[in-house]
Each structure stands twice: as C-alpha cells, then as structure tokens.
Amino acid sequence: MKADPFRQQRLLDLQAIDTRLDQIAHARAHLPQAAQLARATDAAEVARGNLVLAETELGDVQREVSRAETEVKQVRDRAERDRARLDSGTGTSKELLAIQQELESLGRRQATLEDVELEAMERAEAASAEADRLRAISDEAAAQVSTLTAERDAAMVDLDAEATEVAAGRPAVVEAVGPELAALFDSIRAAQGGIGAAELKGRRCMGCQLELNAGELGRIANTPADVVVRCEECERILVRIPSTDGAA
Ligand SMILES: [Zn+2]
C-alpha cells in the first residue's frame, strides 16, 4: 500500500489515541473501587443476614417473655379469686380447705413461673443488646456500600468523560491518515493486541520490540517513503520518522 509519509506518521497519533482508549476501557473494567465495592457488598449482606437472625432470636425470646407474663398473671388472678372466696367465708369447710390447698399450689406455681419469666427477660435483654450491636455493624456496612458506590460512580464518570474527550479527536486523525490506511491499521490493531502501527526506532520495531536484521533494514531503507512497510516479526505497520539530521 502507498501512503504519503505524513499520513503514515499520523498513524502514531491514531495509535496513541487508541492505546489511551484501551487503557481507559481497562481502567473502567478494573476499577479498584469496584473491587472494594464488591467486597463491601458481600460484607453488608453477611451483616444484614446476621442482624435478621438476631432480630428473629429477639422476637422469639420476647414472645417467651410475654407468654411467661401471661402465665404469671393467670396464676395471680386465680389466687386472687381464691383469696376473695376464702375472705367471703362462703362454702363448706371441705371446699374452703380445697381452696386453701389450691392457693398453696398456686403460690409454688407462681414462684416457678416468675423464675421462668425472669430468666426469659434476662435472655431478651441480652438478645436485644446483640441485635443492637449487629444493627450498628449492618448500618455501618450499608453506609460503606453507599460511599463506595458513589466513589465508583464518580470514577466511572471521570473515565467516561476522558474517553469521550479522547475519542472526539479520533475522526480528525483518521481523516489525516486516510480511510484506506486507517482501515489497514484497524484490522492489524484488532489482530495484534491493540497495536496496529509502531515507530521504527533505529533498528527496533517499537511494536514487538525486536531488532530488525540487516537485510530487512536494507530492504526498508530502499523502499520509497510513500510505501507502507510492515514488521516481518509482528506484521504491524512500521512508521519511519525521518531523523532531524537529514538521514532517512
Ligand atoms: Zn514488530
């Protein structure tokens, strides 16, 4: 392919743009904030799960407390009714004796139930404290997720803005390169890991970093400047920059 040397040299500008766009895309896909966010999200889910378990446990214990309270109240009410009957003095002595016995039994039952109630209340207090502790952890983890989400989004916005700015300059460079040469460049770039054109610097292809042998260098030196040459090793377009001292 033939192309004006100036157009060939503009390939390096095009390469710089595309390399930068690739770097931005890579940075976008590998944001450190995204990895941190993924870890924080996992941690927040675990913390949330622990909180749900603790709240379920608390609810269960609180129901135990309520049940114990109800039972204690039932026994107290019954004892109160019994005492009222005893105080009224109505009934046969046999009945009154039975009530007396029941009152004693109710007293023992009440003491047992109050122990159960107290024990349940102590467990409810501990469960409540544990739920509070896990709620604080969960809230903190959720806040961390929010913070990292905002940071990740801000980093994305910055990268997107830079990509847009860099990409905006591409059409003009493509035009300077010319459609045919730009198409060749694009196809090589796609096949060669993102680099389609590289400078021939001294003996070295800056695309594959290999030095060209003397025969190849001689062939290139004898190739007119308006002929597009390619590296034998990596097949990329070799861009020849005339040196400032006048030698080719
Ligand atoms: Zn090469």
PDB file of C-alpha atoms and ligand atoms in Angstrom:
ATOM      1  CA  MET A   1       0.000   0.000   0.000  1.00  0.00           C
ATOM      2  CA  LYS A   2       1.127   3.501  -0.754  1.00  0.00           C
ATOM      3  CA  ALA A   3       0.519   6.477   1.515  1.00  0.00           C
ATOM      4  CA  ASP A   4       2.074   9.869   1.928  1.00  0.00           C
ATOM      5  CA  PRO A   5       4.772   9.696   4.688  1.00  0.00           C
ATOM      6  CA  PHE A   6       2.954  12.407   6.584  1.00  0.00           C
ATOM      7  CA  ARG A   7      -0.193  10.248   6.631  1.00  0.00           C
ATOM      8  CA  GLN A   8       1.872   7.268   7.795  1.00  0.00           C
ATOM      9  CA  GLN A   9       3.311   9.327  10.633  1.00  0.00           C
ATOM     10  CA  ARG A  10      -0.166  10.353  11.762  1.00  0.00           C
ATOM     11  CA  LEU A  11      -0.740   6.626  12.427  1.00  0.00           C
ATOM     12  CA  LEU A  12       1.311   7.097  15.594  1.00  0.00           C
ATOM     13  CA  ASP A  13      -1.175   9.750  16.758  1.00  0.00           C
ATOM     14  CA  LEU A  14      -4.008   7.372  15.940  1.00  0.00           C
ATOM     15  CA  GLN A  15      -2.228   4.604  17.840  1.00  0.00           C
ATOM     16  CA  ALA A  16      -1.754   6.905  20.844  1.00  0.00           C
ATOM     17  CA  ILE A  17      -5.465   7.703  20.861  1.00  0.00           C
ATOM     18  CA  ASP A  18      -6.493   4.061  20.601  1.00  0.00           C
ATOM     19  CA  THR A  19      -3.970   2.980  23.228  1.00  0.00           C
ATOM     20  CA  ARG A  20      -5.334   5.615  25.588  1.00  0.00           C
ATOM     21  CA  LEU A  21      -8.915   4.477  24.865  1.00  0.00           C
ATOM     22  CA  ASP A  22      -7.898   0.872  25.561  1.00  0.00           C
ATOM     23  CA  GLN A  23      -6.272   1.952  28.824  1.00  0.00           C
ATOM     24  CA  ILE A  24      -9.408   3.824  29.846  1.00  0.00           C
ATOM     25  CA  ALA A  25     -11.584   0.819  28.999  1.00  0.00           C
ATOM     26  CA  HIS A  26      -9.244  -1.394  31.017  1.00  0.00           C
ATOM     27  CA  ALA A  27      -9.290   1.021  33.947  1.00  0.00           C
ATOM     28  CA  ARG A  28     -13.084   1.141  33.724  1.00  0.00           C
ATOM     29  CA  ALA A  29     -13.289  -2.668  33.873  1.00  0.00           C
ATOM     30  CA  HIS A  30     -10.786  -2.916  36.733  1.00  0.00           C
ATOM     31  CA  LEU A  31     -11.716  -0.035  38.987  1.00  0.00           C
ATOM     32  CA  PRO A  32     -10.236  -0.584  42.470  1.00  0.00           C
ATOM     33  CA  GLN A  33     -13.431   0.984  43.819  1.00  0.00           C
ATOM     34  CA  ALA A  34     -15.469  -1.727  42.075  1.00  0.00           C
ATOM     35  CA  ALA A  35     -13.467  -4.489  43.750  1.00  0.00           C
ATOM     36  CA  GLN A  36     -13.795  -2.716  47.122  1.00  0.00           C
ATOM     37  CA  LEU A  37     -17.500  -2.272  46.473  1.00  0.00           C
ATOM     38  CA  ALA A  38     -17.937  -5.975  45.705  1.00  0.00           C
ATOM     39  CA  ARG A  39     -16.221  -6.879  48.986  1.00  0.00           C
ATOM     40  CA  ALA A  40     -18.229  -4.283  50.925  1.00  0.00           C
ATOM     41  CA  THR A  41     -21.471  -5.524  49.357  1.00  0.00           C
ATOM     42  CA  ASP A  42     -20.682  -9.086  50.422  1.00  0.00           C
ATOM     43  CA  ALA A  43     -19.825  -7.894  53.930  1.00  0.00           C
ATOM     44  CA  ALA A  44     -23.044  -5.856  54.099  1.00  0.00           C
ATOM     45  CA  GLU A  45     -25.087  -8.895  53.057  1.00  0.00           C
ATOM     46  CA  VAL A  46     -23.462 -11.031  55.750  1.00  0.00           C
ATOM     47  CA  ALA A  47     -24.021  -8.283  58.350  1.00  0.00           C
ATOM     48  CA  ARG A  48     -27.641  -7.928  57.241  1.00  0.00           C
ATOM     49  CA  GLY A  49     -28.127 -11.716  57.484  1.00  0.00           C
ATOM     50  CA  ASN A  50     -26.646 -11.759  60.994  1.00  0.00           C
ATOM     51  CA  LEU A  51     -28.945  -8.912  62.023  1.00  0.00           C
ATOM     52  CA  VAL A  52     -32.026 -10.715  60.666  1.00  0.00           C
ATOM     53  CA  LEU A  53     -31.069 -13.843  62.658  1.00  0.00           C
ATOM     54  CA  ALA A  54     -30.512 -11.770  65.809  1.00  0.00           C
ATOM     55  CA  GLU A  55     -33.845  -9.960  65.372  1.00  0.00           C
ATOM     56  CA  THR A  56     -35.622 -13.267  64.841  1.00  0.00           C
ATOM     57  CA  GLU A  57     -33.998 -14.588  68.008  1.00  0.00           C
ATOM     58  CA  LEU A  58     -35.026 -11.438  69.882  1.00  0.00           C
ATOM     59  CA  GLY A  59     -38.619 -11.791  68.659  1.00  0.00           C
ATOM     60  CA  ASP A  60     -38.714 -15.422  69.815  1.00  0.00           C
ATOM     61  CA  VAL A  61     -37.395 -14.538  73.283  1.00  0.00           C
ATOM     62  CA  GLN A  62     -39.778 -11.572  73.575  1.00  0.00           C
ATOM     63  CA  ARG A  63     -42.675 -13.928  72.844  1.00  0.00           C
ATOM     64  CA  GLU A  64     -41.348 -16.237  75.584  1.00  0.00           C
ATOM     65  CA  VAL A  65     -41.365 -13.275  77.979  1.00  0.00           C
ATOM     66  CA  SER A  66     -44.943 -12.387  77.014  1.00  0.00           C
ATOM     67  CA  ARG A  67     -46.058 -15.969  77.430  1.00  0.00           C
ATOM     68  CA  ALA A  68     -44.413 -16.160  80.870  1.00  0.00           C
ATOM     69  CA  GLU A  69     -46.013 -12.846  81.876  1.00  0.00           C
ATOM     70  CA  THR A  70     -49.421 -14.098  80.794  1.00  0.00           C
ATOM     71  CA  GLU A  71     -48.988 -17.313  82.739  1.00  0.00           C
ATOM     72  CA  VAL A  72     -47.859 -15.488  85.890  1.00  0.00           C
ATOM     73  CA  LYS A  73     -50.861 -13.146  85.575  1.00  0.00           C
ATOM     74  CA  GLN A  74     -53.256 -16.090  85.166  1.00  0.00           C
ATOM     75  CA  VAL A  75     -51.921 -17.712  88.320  1.00  0.00           C
ATOM     76  CA  ARG A  76     -52.092 -14.405  90.247  1.00  0.00           C
ATOM     77  CA  ASP A  77     -55.670 -13.763  89.097  1.00  0.00           C
ATOM     78  CA  ARG A  78     -56.707 -17.237  90.080  1.00  0.00           C
ATOM     79  CA  ALA A  79     -55.083 -16.860  93.514  1.00  0.00           C
ATOM     80  CA  GLU A  80     -56.811 -13.517  93.943  1.00  0.00           C
ATOM     81  CA  ARG A  81     -60.206 -15.072  93.217  1.00  0.00           C
ATOM     82  CA  ASP A  82     -59.427 -17.887  95.648  1.00  0.00           C
ATOM     83  CA  ARG A  83     -58.470 -15.447  98.391  1.00  0.00           C
ATOM     84  CA  ALA A  84     -61.638 -13.439  97.777  1.00  0.00           C
ATOM     85  CA  ARG A  85     -63.687 -16.615  98.226  1.00  0.00           C
ATOM     86  CA  LEU A  86     -61.825 -17.501 101.414  1.00  0.00           C
ATOM     87  CA  ASP A  87     -62.359 -13.950 102.725  1.00  0.00           C
ATOM     88  CA  SER A  88     -66.092 -14.190 101.947  1.00  0.00           C
ATOM     89  CA  GLY A  89     -66.223 -17.375 104.039  1.00  0.00           C
ATOM     90  CA  THR A  90     -68.925 -18.953 101.831  1.00  0.00           C
ATOM     91  CA  GLY A  91     -68.833 -22.649 101.085  1.00  0.00           C
ATOM     92  CA  THR A  92     -68.413 -25.811 103.117  1.00  0.00           C
ATOM     93  CA  SER A  93     -65.304 -26.304 105.212  1.00  0.00           C
ATOM     94  CA  LYS A  94     -64.262 -29.030 102.799  1.00  0.00           C
ATOM     95  CA  GLU A  95     -64.495 -26.582  99.895  1.00  0.00           C
ATOM     96  CA  LEU A  96     -62.604 -23.934 101.828  1.00  0.00           C
ATOM     97  CA  LEU A  97     -59.852 -26.440 102.636  1.00  0.00           C
ATOM     98  CA  ALA A  98     -59.573 -27.350  98.940  1.00  0.00           C
ATOM     99  CA  ILE A  99     -59.221 -23.677  98.099  1.00  0.00           C
ATOM    100  CA  GLN A 100     -56.526 -23.283 100.746  1.00  0.00           C
ATOM    101  CA  GLN A 101     -54.603 -26.173  99.223  1.00  0.00           C
ATOM    102  CA  GLU A 102     -55.003 -24.763  95.753  1.00  0.00           C
ATOM    103  CA  LEU A 103     -53.663 -21.421  96.964  1.00  0.00           C
ATOM    104  CA  GLU A 104     -50.530 -23.106  98.263  1.00  0.00           C
ATOM    105  CA  SER A 105     -50.096 -24.934  94.990  1.00  0.00           C
ATOM    106  CA  LEU A 106     -50.679 -21.677  93.071  1.00  0.00           C
ATOM    107  CA  GLY A 107     -48.033 -19.983  95.197  1.00  0.00           C
ATOM    108  CA  ARG A 108     -45.446 -22.588  94.259  1.00  0.00           C
ATOM    109  CA  ARG A 109     -46.539 -22.428  90.612  1.00  0.00           C
ATOM    110  CA  GLN A 110     -46.240 -18.636  90.626  1.00  0.00           C
ATOM    111  CA  ALA A 111     -42.710 -18.787  92.032  1.00  0.00           C
ATOM    112  CA  THR A 112     -41.674 -21.238  89.326  1.00  0.00           C
ATOM    113  CA  LEU A 113     -43.289 -19.158  86.568  1.00  0.00           C
ATOM    114  CA  GLU A 114     -41.677 -15.980  87.864  1.00  0.00           C
ATOM    115  CA  ASP A 115     -38.284 -17.689  87.679  1.00  0.00           C
ATOM    116  CA  VAL A 116     -39.045 -18.656  84.075  1.00  0.00           C
ATOM    117  CA  GLU A 117     -40.182 -15.084  83.360  1.00  0.00           C
ATOM    118  CA  LEU A 118     -37.063 -13.572  84.906  1.00  0.00           C
ATOM    119  CA  GLU A 119     -34.798 -15.937  83.003  1.00  0.00           C
ATOM    120  CA  ALA A 120     -36.595 -15.108  79.737  1.00  0.00           C
ATOM    121  CA  MET A 121     -36.330 -11.366  80.460  1.00  0.00           C
ATOM    122  CA  GLU A 122     -32.574 -11.704  81.000  1.00  0.00           C
ATOM    123  CA  ARG A 123     -32.236 -13.538  77.718  1.00  0.00           C
ATOM    124  CA  ALA A 124     -34.399 -10.892  75.988  1.00  0.00           C
ATOM    125  CA  GLU A 125     -32.111  -8.181  77.320  1.00  0.00           C
ATOM    126  CA  ALA A 126     -29.021  -9.994  76.007  1.00  0.00           C
ATOM    127  CA  ALA A 127     -30.715 -10.667  72.651  1.00  0.00           C
ATOM    128  CA  SER A 128     -31.715  -7.015  72.395  1.00  0.00           C
ATOM    129  CA  ALA A 129     -28.145  -5.866  73.089  1.00  0.00           C
ATOM    130  CA  GLU A 130     -26.841  -8.334  70.474  1.00  0.00           C
ATOM    131  CA  ALA A 131     -29.394  -7.116  67.907  1.00  0.00           C
ATOM    132  CA  ASP A 132     -28.364  -3.507  68.623  1.00  0.00           C
ATOM    133  CA  ARG A 133     -24.700  -4.416  68.159  1.00  0.00           C
ATOM    134  CA  LEU A 134     -25.384  -6.227  64.862  1.00  0.00           C
ATOM    135  CA  ARG A 135     -27.665  -3.411  63.660  1.00  0.00           C
ATOM    136  CA  ALA A 136     -24.817  -0.927  64.156  1.00  0.00           C
ATOM    137  CA  ILE A 137     -22.480  -3.207  62.174  1.00  0.00           C
ATOM    138  CA  SER A 138     -25.070  -3.649  59.421  1.00  0.00           C
ATOM    139  CA  ASP A 139     -25.752   0.100  59.233  1.00  0.00           C
ATOM    140  CA  GLU A 140     -22.023   0.796  59.048  1.00  0.00           C
ATOM    141  CA  ALA A 141     -21.606  -1.788  56.266  1.00  0.00           C
ATOM    142  CA  ALA A 142     -24.545  -0.330  54.332  1.00  0.00           C
ATOM    143  CA  ALA A 143     -23.048   3.169  54.673  1.00  0.00           C
ATOM    144  CA  GLN A 144     -19.742   1.805  53.378  1.00  0.00           C
ATOM    145  CA  VAL A 145     -21.545   0.375  50.330  1.00  0.00           C
ATOM    146  CA  SER A 146     -23.152   3.765  49.669  1.00  0.00           C
ATOM    147  CA  THR A 147     -19.830   5.580  49.951  1.00  0.00           C
ATOM    148  CA  LEU A 148     -18.029   3.130  47.652  1.00  0.00           C
ATOM    149  CA  THR A 149     -20.889   3.176  45.147  1.00  0.00           C
ATOM    150  CA  ALA A 150     -20.606   6.952  44.949  1.00  0.00           C
ATOM    151  CA  GLU A 151     -16.811   6.728  44.581  1.00  0.00           C
ATOM    152  CA  ARG A 152     -17.097   4.028  41.910  1.00  0.00           C
ATOM    153  CA  ASP A 153     -19.680   6.079  40.003  1.00  0.00           C
ATOM    154  CA  ALA A 154     -17.540   9.211  40.239  1.00  0.00           C
ATOM    155  CA  ALA A 155     -14.504   7.310  38.926  1.00  0.00           C
ATOM    156  CA  MET A 156     -16.642   5.966  36.059  1.00  0.00           C
ATOM    157  CA  VAL A 157     -17.859   9.438  35.216  1.00  0.00           C
ATOM    158  CA  ASP A 158     -14.271  10.730  35.125  1.00  0.00           C
ATOM    159  CA  LEU A 159     -13.116   7.878  32.885  1.00  0.00           C
ATOM    160  CA  ASP A 160     -16.133   8.228  30.605  1.00  0.00           C
ATOM    161  CA  ALA A 161     -15.500  11.948  30.292  1.00  0.00           C
ATOM    162  CA  GLU A 162     -11.864  11.321  29.415  1.00  0.00           C
ATOM    163  CA  ALA A 163     -12.817   8.615  26.893  1.00  0.00           C
ATOM    164  CA  THR A 164     -15.308  10.941  25.255  1.00  0.00           C
ATOM    165  CA  GLU A 165     -12.715  13.690  25.045  1.00  0.00           C
ATOM    166  CA  VAL A 166     -10.022  11.382  23.631  1.00  0.00           C
ATOM    167  CA  ALA A 167     -12.431   9.741  21.170  1.00  0.00           C
ATOM    168  CA  ALA A 168     -13.603  13.152  19.970  1.00  0.00           C
ATOM    169  CA  GLY A 169     -10.152  13.756  18.491  1.00  0.00           C
ATOM    170  CA  ARG A 170     -10.076  10.449  16.596  1.00  0.00           C
ATOM    171  CA  PRO A 171     -12.121  11.251  13.443  1.00  0.00           C
ATOM    172  CA  ALA A 172      -9.832  14.144  12.515  1.00  0.00           C
ATOM    173  CA  VAL A 173      -6.765  11.910  12.867  1.00  0.00           C
ATOM    174  CA  VAL A 174      -8.438   9.125  10.859  1.00  0.00           C
ATOM    175  CA  GLU A 175      -9.116  11.673   8.168  1.00  0.00           C
ATOM    176  CA  ALA A 176      -5.491  12.797   8.202  1.00  0.00           C
ATOM    177  CA  VAL A 177      -4.351   9.182   7.943  1.00  0.00           C
ATOM    178  CA  GLY A 178      -6.792   8.423   5.148  1.00  0.00           C
ATOM    179  CA  PRO A 179      -9.570   5.805   5.089  1.00  0.00           C
ATOM    180  CA  GLU A 180      -7.621   3.037   3.377  1.00  0.00           C
ATOM    181  CA  LEU A 181      -4.569   3.205   5.643  1.00  0.00           C
ATOM    182  CA  ALA A 182      -6.790   3.675   8.705  1.00  0.00           C
ATOM    183  CA  ALA A 183      -8.735   0.527   7.763  1.00  0.00           C
ATOM    184  CA  LEU A 184      -5.494  -1.450   7.411  1.00  0.00           C
ATOM    185  CA  PHE A 185      -4.354  -0.063  10.750  1.00  0.00           C
ATOM    186  CA  ASP A 186      -7.663  -1.055  12.398  1.00  0.00           C
ATOM    187  CA  SER A 187      -7.512  -4.617  11.120  1.00  0.00           C
ATOM    188  CA  ILE A 188      -3.888  -5.085  12.248  1.00  0.00           C
ATOM    189  CA  ARG A 189      -4.657  -3.456  15.581  1.00  0.00           C
ATOM    190  CA  ALA A 190      -7.576  -5.850  16.134  1.00  0.00           C
ATOM    191  CA  ALA A 191      -5.371  -8.851  15.337  1.00  0.00           C
ATOM    192  CA  GLN A 192      -2.261  -7.678  17.189  1.00  0.00           C
ATOM    193  CA  GLY A 193      -3.408  -6.927  20.697  1.00  0.00           C
ATOM    194  CA  GLY A 194      -4.328  -3.311  20.213  1.00  0.00           C
ATOM    195  CA  ILE A 195      -1.215  -2.090  18.405  1.00  0.00           C
ATOM    196  CA  GLY A 196      -1.543  -1.602  14.659  1.00  0.00           C
ATOM    197  CA  ALA A 197       1.350   0.724  13.958  1.00  0.00           C
ATOM    198  CA  ALA A 198       4.677   1.351  15.629  1.00  0.00           C
ATOM    199  CA  GLU A 199       7.685   3.507  15.062  1.00  0.00           C
ATOM    200  CA  LEU A 200      10.835   2.024  13.547  1.00  0.00           C
ATOM    201  CA  LYS A 201      13.320   3.427  16.059  1.00  0.00           C
ATOM    202  CA  GLY A 202      16.893   2.755  14.979  1.00  0.00           C
ATOM    203  CA  ARG A 203      16.864  -0.964  14.249  1.00  0.00           C
ATOM    204  CA  ARG A 204      13.971  -1.692  16.578  1.00  0.00           C
ATOM    205  CA  CYS A 205      10.270  -2.187  15.865  1.00  0.00           C
ATOM    206  CA  MET A 206       8.576  -0.437  18.776  1.00  0.00           C
ATOM    207  CA  GLY A 207       5.565  -2.723  18.269  1.00  0.00           C
ATOM    208  CA  CYS A 208       7.228  -6.058  19.062  1.00  0.00           C
ATOM    209  CA  GLN A 209      10.436  -4.553  20.485  1.00  0.00           C
ATOM    210  CA  LEU A 210      12.551  -6.801  18.257  1.00  0.00           C
ATOM    211  CA  GLU A 211      15.525  -5.537  16.267  1.00  0.00           C
ATOM    212  CA  LEU A 212      15.312  -5.962  12.522  1.00  0.00           C
ATOM    213  CA  ASN A 213      18.124  -7.821  10.821  1.00  0.00           C
ATOM    214  CA  ALA A 214      20.487  -6.026   8.446  1.00  0.00           C
ATOM    215  CA  GLY A 215      18.850  -7.455   5.331  1.00  0.00           C
ATOM    216  CA  GLU A 216      15.416  -6.314   6.417  1.00  0.00           C
ATOM    217  CA  LEU A 217      16.706  -2.870   7.387  1.00  0.00           C
ATOM    218  CA  GLY A 218      18.361  -2.571   3.991  1.00  0.00           C
ATOM    219  CA  ARG A 219      15.160  -3.559   2.212  1.00  0.00           C
ATOM    220  CA  ILE A 220      13.222  -0.960   4.170  1.00  0.00           C
ATOM    221  CA  ALA A 221      15.868   1.714   3.543  1.00  0.00           C
ATOM    222  CA  ASN A 222      15.494   1.090  -0.164  1.00  0.00           C
ATOM    223  CA  THR A 223      11.711   1.223  -0.051  1.00  0.00           C
ATOM    224  CA  PRO A 224      10.313   4.615  -1.097  1.00  0.00           C
ATOM    225  CA  ALA A 225       8.972   6.686   1.796  1.00  0.00           C
ATOM    226  CA  ASP A 226       5.442   6.619   0.401  1.00  0.00           C
ATOM    227  CA  VAL A 227       5.248   2.822   0.555  1.00  0.00           C
ATOM    228  CA  VAL A 228       3.791   1.394   3.748  1.00  0.00           C
ATOM    229  CA  VAL A 229       6.196  -1.132   5.278  1.00  0.00           C
ATOM    230  CA  ARG A 230       5.405  -3.740   7.886  1.00  0.00           C
ATOM    231  CA  CYS A 231       7.416  -5.528  10.520  1.00  0.00           C
ATOM    232  CA  GLU A 232       8.305  -9.056   9.449  1.00  0.00           C
ATOM    233  CA  GLU A 233       8.014 -10.258  13.029  1.00  0.00           C
ATOM    234  CA  CYS A 234       4.752  -8.755  14.194  1.00  0.00           C
ATOM    235  CA  GLU A 235       3.197  -7.617  10.911  1.00  0.00           C
ATOM    236  CA  ARG A 236       2.464  -4.185  12.299  1.00  0.00           C
ATOM    237  CA  ILE A 237       2.872  -1.091  10.171  1.00  0.00           C
ATOM    238  CA  LEU A 238       6.351   0.322  10.704  1.00  0.00           C
ATOM    239  CA  VAL A 239       6.301   4.090  10.745  1.00  0.00           C
ATOM    240  CA  ARG A 240       9.528   5.662   9.564  1.00  0.00           C
ATOM    241  CA  ILE A 241      10.268   9.031  11.137  1.00  0.00           C
ATOM    242  CA  PRO A 242      12.896  10.988   9.174  1.00  0.00           C
ATOM    243  CA  SER A 243      15.708  11.870  11.562  1.00  0.00           C
ATOM    244  CA  THR A 244      16.414  15.552  12.144  1.00  0.00           C
ATOM    245  CA  ASP A 245      19.944  15.345  10.823  1.00  0.00           C
ATOM    246  CA  GLY A 246      18.562  14.630   7.364  1.00  0.00           C
ATOM    247  CA  ALA A 247      19.417  10.940   7.172  1.00  0.00           C
ATOM    248  CA  ALA A 248      16.476   8.667   6.426  1.00  0.00           C
TER     249      ALA A 248
HETATM  250 ZN    ZN B   1       7.438  -5.700  15.078  1.00  0.00          ZN
END
